[in-house]
Amino acid sequence: MNIQFTWTPALSVGDDKLDNQHKQLLEQVNALLDALAGGQNNLIVIEQVLKFLDQYIDEHFVDEERYMEEHQYPHLVEHRALHAQFIERYTHMKERIYTFESVDGMLIDLEVHLGRWWIDHIGGADKDYAAYIRTRS
Ligand SMILES: [Fe+2]
Ligand SMILES: [Fe+2]
């Protein structure tokens, strides 16, 4: 059993749509870790989850950036840069998933740079815009 990443109410950004996207993203990260731990037999599942994540991450970033823009969040540029940095690192990570060279190493990498990243990002930078928007409305 791998580490599981779970959304908690403490991670809420005060918007149902964005909260649901965060929940779904963490669930899919868990699904990816489980599928990867199962090895090559789970290649089809891995492909499905990655396909879903690719699309869903893009969608979430677009929605979230639009939300910050609508509320004139002053740190939108910095936040957008964090999203872009993530996409770059995630792209590299994905290339290595299919090699199955070191599944254990890959699992640790994904736990730290994918699962942990999402939890830290939601609980940090995302909560920052939520706090700003809350004080303005
Ligand atoms: Fe987010
Ligand atoms: Fe974000």
Short mmCIF file of C-alpha atoms and ligand atoms in Angstrom, two decimals:
data_model
loop_
_atom_site.label_atom_id
_atom_site.label_comp_id
_atom_site.label_asym_id
_atom_site.label_seq_id
_atom_site.Cartn_x
_atom_site.Cartn_y
_atom_site.Cartn_z
CA MET A 1 0.00 0.00 0.00
CA ASN A 2 1.37 3.36 -0.99
CA ILE A 3 0.99 6.66 0.72
CA GLN A 4 -2.49 8.02 0.05
CA PHE A 5 -3.08 11.69 -0.52
CA THR A 6 -6.37 12.87 0.87
CA TRP A 7 -8.23 16.13 0.59
CA THR A 8 -9.40 17.51 3.92
CA PRO A 9 -11.66 20.51 4.65
CA ALA A 10 -8.53 22.34 5.86
CA LEU A 11 -7.48 22.44 2.19
CA SER A 12 -10.66 24.18 1.04
CA VAL A 13 -10.15 27.29 -1.09
CA GLY A 14 -13.76 28.37 -0.62
CA ASP A 15 -14.95 27.48 -4.11
CA ASP A 16 -16.83 24.21 -4.68
CA LYS A 17 -15.68 23.68 -8.24
CA LEU A 18 -11.99 24.19 -7.43
CA ASP A 19 -12.27 22.11 -4.24
CA ASN A 20 -13.80 19.25 -6.23
CA GLN A 21 -11.03 19.48 -8.80
CA HIS A 22 -8.44 19.28 -6.01
CA LYS A 23 -10.17 16.21 -4.54
CA GLN A 24 -10.32 14.51 -7.91
CA LEU A 25 -6.66 15.31 -8.65
CA LEU A 26 -5.50 13.75 -5.39
CA GLU A 27 -7.63 10.66 -6.02
CA GLN A 28 -6.08 10.23 -9.44
CA VAL A 29 -2.57 10.64 -8.03
CA ASN A 30 -3.40 7.80 -5.62
CA ALA A 31 -4.71 5.72 -8.52
CA LEU A 32 -1.49 6.35 -10.44
CA LEU A 33 0.69 5.31 -7.50
CA ASP A 34 -1.35 2.13 -7.01
CA ALA A 35 -1.23 1.24 -10.69
CA LEU A 36 2.50 1.86 -10.86
CA ALA A 37 3.12 -0.29 -7.78
CA GLY A 38 1.34 -3.09 -9.67
CA GLY A 39 4.01 -3.00 -12.37
CA GLN A 40 3.82 -3.56 -16.12
CA ASN A 41 0.55 -5.49 -15.81
CA ASN A 42 -1.15 -2.23 -15.05
CA LEU A 43 0.13 -0.39 -18.09
CA ILE A 44 -3.36 0.22 -19.47
CA VAL A 45 -4.54 1.66 -16.17
CA ILE A 46 -1.41 3.82 -15.95
CA GLU A 47 -2.07 5.17 -19.44
CA GLN A 48 -5.69 5.91 -18.62
CA VAL A 49 -4.83 7.71 -15.39
CA LEU A 50 -2.07 9.75 -17.07
CA LYS A 51 -4.40 10.72 -19.89
CA PHE A 52 -7.00 11.83 -17.39
CA LEU A 53 -4.44 13.72 -15.29
CA ASP A 54 -2.95 15.52 -18.30
CA GLN A 55 -6.31 16.91 -19.29
CA TYR A 56 -7.55 17.51 -15.78
CA ILE A 57 -4.44 19.36 -14.61
CA ASP A 58 -4.65 21.71 -17.60
CA GLU A 59 -8.33 22.29 -17.01
CA HIS A 60 -7.79 22.97 -13.32
CA PHE A 61 -4.97 25.45 -13.90
CA VAL A 62 -7.02 27.32 -16.51
CA ASP A 63 -10.07 27.47 -14.21
CA GLU A 64 -8.02 28.49 -11.19
CA GLU A 65 -6.08 31.19 -13.02
CA ARG A 66 -9.33 32.58 -14.41
CA TYR A 67 -10.81 32.60 -10.89
CA MET A 68 -7.82 34.56 -9.55
CA GLU A 69 -8.05 36.94 -12.48
CA GLU A 70 -11.75 37.55 -11.88
CA HIS A 71 -10.97 38.47 -8.29
CA GLN A 72 -7.99 40.60 -9.30
CA TYR A 73 -5.61 38.57 -7.19
CA PRO A 74 -2.36 40.56 -7.08
CA HIS A 75 -0.06 37.50 -7.15
CA LEU A 76 -1.53 35.87 -10.23
CA VAL A 77 1.74 36.12 -12.18
CA GLU A 78 3.74 34.32 -9.47
CA HIS A 79 1.03 31.71 -9.08
CA ARG A 80 0.91 31.09 -12.81
CA ALA A 81 4.69 30.56 -12.75
CA LEU A 82 4.29 27.87 -10.07
CA HIS A 83 1.78 26.08 -12.29
CA ALA A 84 4.14 26.32 -15.28
CA GLN A 85 7.06 24.98 -13.23
CA PHE A 86 4.94 22.06 -12.14
CA ILE A 87 3.93 21.20 -15.72
CA GLU A 88 7.57 21.17 -16.74
CA ARG A 89 8.59 18.83 -13.93
CA TYR A 90 5.51 16.65 -14.44
CA THR A 91 6.34 16.27 -18.14
CA HIS A 92 9.80 14.95 -17.28
CA MET A 93 8.39 12.61 -14.64
CA LYS A 94 5.94 11.12 -17.13
CA GLU A 95 8.69 10.28 -19.59
CA ARG A 96 10.35 8.13 -16.94
CA ILE A 97 7.21 6.31 -15.84
CA TYR A 98 7.14 4.15 -18.96
CA THR A 99 10.70 2.92 -18.59
CA PHE A 100 9.80 0.93 -15.44
CA GLU A 101 13.51 1.01 -14.69
CA SER A 102 13.18 1.64 -11.01
CA VAL A 103 9.60 1.38 -9.91
CA ASP A 104 10.52 1.98 -6.25
CA GLY A 105 12.50 5.09 -7.13
CA MET A 106 9.73 6.30 -9.38
CA LEU A 107 7.12 5.77 -6.66
CA ILE A 108 9.14 7.86 -4.22
CA ASP A 109 9.64 10.52 -6.89
CA LEU A 110 5.92 10.65 -7.63
CA GLU A 111 5.01 10.70 -3.97
CA VAL A 112 7.30 13.65 -3.36
CA HIS A 113 6.97 15.63 -6.59
CA LEU A 114 3.38 14.82 -7.49
CA GLY A 115 1.35 13.91 -4.40
CA ARG A 116 3.28 16.04 -1.93
CA TRP A 117 3.47 18.90 -4.45
CA TRP A 118 -0.32 19.01 -4.77
CA ILE A 119 -0.91 18.92 -1.02
CA ASP A 120 1.70 21.65 -0.41
CA HIS A 121 0.49 23.76 -3.32
CA ILE A 122 -3.18 23.57 -2.34
CA GLY A 123 -2.36 24.18 1.32
CA GLY A 124 0.07 26.99 0.47
CA ALA A 125 -0.23 29.06 -2.70
CA ASP A 126 -3.87 28.09 -3.33
CA LYS A 127 -4.91 28.90 0.24
CA ASP A 128 -3.18 32.28 -0.18
CA TYR A 129 -5.49 33.36 -3.02
CA ALA A 130 -8.44 31.92 -1.07
CA ALA A 131 -7.54 34.08 1.94
CA TYR A 132 -7.18 37.18 -0.23
CA ILE A 133 -10.51 36.62 -1.98
CA ARG A 134 -12.26 35.91 1.32
CA THR A 135 -11.17 39.23 2.82
CA ARG A 136 -12.34 41.13 -0.25
CA SER A 137 -15.81 39.64 -0.53
FE FE B 1 -5.25 24.40 -7.35
FE FE B 2 -2.71 26.69 -7.92
#
